[in-house]
Coordinates of C-alpha atoms in Angstrom, one line a residue:
M266 CA 0.0 0.0 0.0
Q267 CA 2.8 2.4 0.9
D268 CA 4.6 1.5 -2.4
Y269 CA 1.4 2.4 -4.2
H270 CA 1.1 5.8 -2.6
L271 CA 4.8 6.5 -3.1
N272 CA 4.5 5.6 -6.8
K273 CA 1.5 7.9 -7.0
I274 CA 3.3 10.8 -5.5
I275 CA 6.3 10.3 -7.8
F276 CA 4.0 10.1 -10.8
Y277 CA 2.2 13.4 -9.9
T278 CA 5.5 15.1 -9.2
L279 CA 7.0 14.2 -12.5
F280 CA 3.7 15.0 -14.3
S281 CA 3.5 18.4 -12.7
F282 CA 7.1 19.1 -13.6
A283 CA 6.5 18.2 -17.2
I284 CA 3.4 20.4 -17.3
W285 CA 4.9 23.5 -15.7
Q286 CA 8.3 23.4 -17.4
P287 CA 7.0 24.6 -20.8
A288 CA 5.0 27.3 -18.9
Y289 CA 8.1 28.7 -17.3
S290 CA 9.9 28.6 -20.7
Q291 CA 6.9 30.4 -22.2
T292 CA 7.0 33.0 -19.4
D293 CA 10.7 33.6 -20.1
R294 CA 10.0 34.1 -23.7
N295 CA 7.2 36.6 -22.9
Q296 CA 9.5 38.5 -20.5
L297 CA 12.2 38.7 -23.2
A298 CA 9.6 39.8 -25.8
L299 CA 8.5 42.5 -23.3
A300 CA 12.0 43.7 -22.8
D301 CA 12.7 43.8 -26.5
S302 CA 9.5 45.9 -27.0
M303 CA 10.7 48.3 -24.2
F304 CA 14.2 48.5 -25.8
K305 CA 12.7 49.4 -29.2
S306 CA 10.5 52.1 -27.5
N307 CA 13.7 53.5 -25.8
R308 CA 12.5 52.5 -22.3
L309 CA 16.0 51.3 -21.7
L310 CA 16.1 51.2 -17.9
E311 CA 13.0 49.1 -17.7
A312 CA 14.3 46.8 -20.4
E313 CA 17.6 46.5 -18.5
K314 CA 15.9 45.2 -15.4
I315 CA 14.3 42.4 -17.4
Y316 CA 17.4 41.5 -19.3
L317 CA 19.7 41.2 -16.3
P318 CA 18.3 38.0 -14.8
F319 CA 18.8 36.3 -18.2
L320 CA 22.4 37.4 -18.5
D321 CA 24.0 34.2 -17.1
S322 CA 21.7 31.8 -18.9
Q323 CA 22.9 29.5 -21.6
R324 CA 20.3 30.7 -24.1
N325 CA 21.0 31.5 -27.7
E326 CA 19.8 35.0 -27.0
N327 CA 22.6 35.6 -24.5
E328 CA 24.9 37.4 -26.9
T329 CA 22.1 39.6 -28.1
I330 CA 21.2 40.5 -24.6
R331 CA 24.8 41.5 -23.8
L332 CA 24.9 43.7 -26.9
K333 CA 21.7 45.4 -25.8
L334 CA 23.0 45.8 -22.2
A335 CA 26.2 47.3 -23.7
Y336 CA 24.1 49.8 -25.7
I337 CA 22.1 50.7 -22.5
A338 CA 25.3 51.2 -20.6
K339 CA 26.6 53.5 -23.3
S340 CA 23.4 55.5 -23.2
K341 CA 23.9 55.9 -19.4
N342 CA 27.5 56.9 -19.9
D343 CA 28.6 53.9 -17.9
W344 CA 31.7 53.1 -19.8
L345 CA 32.9 50.4 -17.4
Q346 CA 29.7 48.3 -17.8
E347 CA 29.8 48.8 -21.6
L348 CA 33.5 47.7 -21.5
Y349 CA 32.5 44.6 -19.5
Y350 CA 29.6 43.5 -21.7
L351 CA 31.6 44.0 -25.0
S352 CA 34.7 42.3 -23.6
S353 CA 32.6 39.3 -22.5
I354 CA 31.4 38.9 -26.1
Q355 CA 34.9 39.6 -27.5
A356 CA 36.4 36.9 -25.3
E357 CA 34.1 34.3 -26.9
Q358 CA 34.0 35.5 -30.5
D359 CA 36.5 38.2 -31.5
R360 CA 35.0 40.6 -34.0
P361 CA 36.5 43.7 -35.7
A362 CA 33.5 46.0 -34.9
I363 CA 33.6 45.2 -31.2
A364 CA 37.4 45.4 -31.1
K365 CA 37.2 48.9 -32.6
R366 CA 34.6 50.0 -30.0
L367 CA 36.8 48.6 -27.2
H368 CA 39.7 50.5 -28.6
E369 CA 37.7 53.7 -28.6
I370 CA 36.7 53.3 -25.0
G371 CA 40.2 52.4 -24.0
D372 CA 41.6 55.5 -25.8
R373 CA 39.0 57.8 -24.2
Q374 CA 39.7 56.4 -20.7
G375 CA 43.4 56.2 -21.1
L376 CA 43.5 52.4 -20.7
S377 CA 46.1 50.1 -22.2
G378 CA 45.4 46.6 -23.5
F379 CA 42.5 47.4 -25.9
Q380 CA 44.6 48.5 -28.9
I381 CA 44.0 46.5 -32.0
N382 CA 47.2 44.5 -32.7
L383 CA 48.4 41.4 -34.6
F384 CA 47.0 39.1 -31.9
D385 CA 43.5 40.5 -32.5
Q386 CA 43.9 39.9 -36.2
F387 CA 45.0 36.4 -35.5
L388 CA 41.8 35.8 -33.4
W389 CA 39.6 37.2 -36.1
I390 CA 41.0 34.7 -38.5
Y391 CA 40.8 32.0 -35.9
F392 CA 37.1 32.5 -35.2
T393 CA 36.2 33.2 -38.8
Y394 CA 37.8 30.1 -40.3
F395 CA 37.8 27.8 -37.2
P396 CA 35.5 25.1 -38.7
Y397 CA 37.5 24.9 -41.9
L398 CA 40.9 24.8 -40.2
M399 CA 39.7 22.1 -37.7
G400 CA 38.2 20.1 -40.6
F401 CA 41.6 20.3 -42.5
F402 CA 43.7 19.4 -39.4
F403 CA 41.4 16.6 -38.4
A404 CA 41.3 15.2 -41.9
L405 CA 45.1 15.3 -41.9
A406 CA 45.2 13.4 -38.6
L407 CA 42.9 10.8 -39.9
Y408 CA 45.0 10.4 -43.0
V409 CA 48.2 9.8 -41.0
I410 CA 46.4 7.4 -38.6
G411 CA 45.0 5.6 -41.7
I412 CA 48.6 5.1 -43.1
L413 CA 49.9 3.9 -39.8
S414 CA 47.0 1.5 -39.4
F415 CA 47.6 0.2 -42.9
K416 CA 51.2 -0.5 -42.1
K417 CA 50.2 -2.2 -38.9
V418 CA 47.8 -4.5 -40.8
K419 CA 50.4 -5.3 -43.4
K420 CA 52.9 -5.9 -40.6
L421 CA 55.3 -3.2 -42.0
K422 CA 57.7 -1.5 -39.7
I423 CA 56.5 1.7 -38.1
K424 CA 59.3 3.9 -37.0
A425 CA 59.1 5.3 -33.4
Y426 CA 59.5 8.9 -34.5
N427 CA 56.3 8.6 -36.6
L428 CA 54.4 7.8 -33.5
Y429 CA 56.0 10.7 -31.6
Y430 CA 55.1 13.1 -34.4
L431 CA 51.5 11.9 -34.4
A432 CA 51.3 12.3 -30.6
F433 CA 52.7 15.9 -30.8
Y434 CA 50.3 16.7 -33.6
L435 CA 47.3 15.4 -31.7
L436 CA 48.4 17.5 -28.7
F437 CA 48.6 20.5 -31.0
L438 CA 45.2 19.8 -32.3
T439 CA 43.8 19.6 -28.8
W440 CA 45.5 22.9 -27.9
F441 CA 44.2 24.6 -31.1
A442 CA 40.6 23.5 -30.6
N443 CA 40.6 24.8 -27.0
F444 CA 42.9 27.8 -27.5
P445 CA 40.3 30.5 -26.4
S446 CA 39.6 28.7 -23.1
F447 CA 43.3 29.4 -22.0
L448 CA 42.7 33.1 -22.2
Q449 CA 40.7 34.0 -19.1
Y450 CA 40.1 37.8 -19.2
G451 CA 39.1 40.1 -16.4
I452 CA 38.3 43.8 -16.0
I453 CA 39.6 45.8 -13.0
T454 CA 36.6 47.3 -11.2
K455 CA 38.4 49.2 -8.4
D456 CA 39.7 52.8 -8.9
K457 CA 43.1 51.6 -7.8
A458 CA 44.4 48.1 -7.7
Y459 CA 47.9 46.6 -7.4
L460 CA 49.7 43.9 -9.3
R461 CA 52.0 42.4 -6.7
D462 CA 55.0 40.2 -6.9
Y463 CA 53.5 37.4 -4.9
A464 CA 50.2 36.6 -3.1
S465 CA 50.5 39.0 -0.1
S466 CA 49.6 42.5 0.8
A467 CA 53.2 42.9 1.9
A468 CA 54.6 41.9 -1.5
P469 CA 56.3 44.6 -3.7
V470 CA 54.0 46.3 -6.2
K471 CA 55.0 45.6 -9.8
Q472 CA 52.3 47.8 -11.4
M473 CA 49.4 50.0 -10.3
L474 CA 46.2 49.1 -12.1
K475 CA 43.3 51.4 -12.8
K476 CA 39.6 50.8 -13.3
G477 CA 38.9 49.3 -16.7
N478 CA 42.4 47.7 -17.2
R479 CA 42.0 44.2 -18.8
I480 CA 44.0 41.4 -17.3
I481 CA 44.5 37.7 -18.1
H482 CA 44.0 35.6 -15.0
W483 CA 44.5 31.9 -14.1
R484 CA 44.5 30.1 -10.8
K485 CA 43.1 31.5 -7.5
K486 CA 45.1 31.3 -4.2
D487 CA 43.0 32.3 -1.2
I488 CA 42.0 35.9 -1.9
W489 CA 44.6 36.3 -4.6
V490 CA 44.5 35.5 -8.3
N491 CA 47.6 34.9 -10.5
C492 CA 47.4 37.2 -13.6
Y493 CA 49.2 38.7 -16.5
F494 CA 49.3 42.4 -17.4
Q495 CA 51.5 44.3 -19.9
G496 CA 54.3 41.7 -20.0
E497 CA 54.4 41.0 -16.3
L498 CA 53.1 38.2 -14.1
G499 CA 51.8 38.8 -10.6
Y500 CA 48.9 38.7 -8.3
V501 CA 45.8 40.9 -7.7
K502 CA 43.1 40.6 -5.2
A503 CA 40.1 38.6 -6.3
D504 CA 37.6 41.3 -5.4
D505 CA 39.6 43.9 -7.5
Y506 CA 38.4 42.5 -10.8
L507 CA 35.4 41.0 -12.6
P508 CA 36.0 37.9 -14.8
I509 CA 34.5 38.3 -18.2
N510 CA 34.6 34.7 -19.5

């Protein structure tokens, strides 16, 4: 009898979840449609309040939302928020138009690290042609593996350096496919922050950072984060910056 009631409860719980899940999704879509309508009507602050809860979602509209929030920040003369939203898009999909706008903000605020350089141009090529490059590299790897497999079947001698080359090539392929994930960017949000030699407030200051400076960060150690800025490695406090990807 208890099993019967338990199964009944589980059934109704799953049934209710299945019924209400589309409703919540429909509610979200209605909210976004309302925000879009307000955005088009130039009711930007009202639209911003609706967009913000969806900012961290994995929806397809996420990039569009960040672009709209960047526009709203620009209309409020909040250059730091605009810098943050545009940088978060740029970190995932480097684009010339966004790079140009970041460069303009950086110049106006006297910030370094936003100038368009050869590395930006490399990223534009990387993101634009990534599917084709990966297809070519992957096909080449399959071709080499096919040749080595054929030699194995025919019991022909496979030289050791051929296997080493293949292993290094596969490592390169893995690195190339995941290259953007190694660049973890952050924006300094404090008026004054310090890049220190090691993770301590008593450590020598290597550089003084200002609000809006962009850093590359890696591992966290207590309240400190290992980072890179303008050719120097050091540590900044975790609450001095905001990660953008």
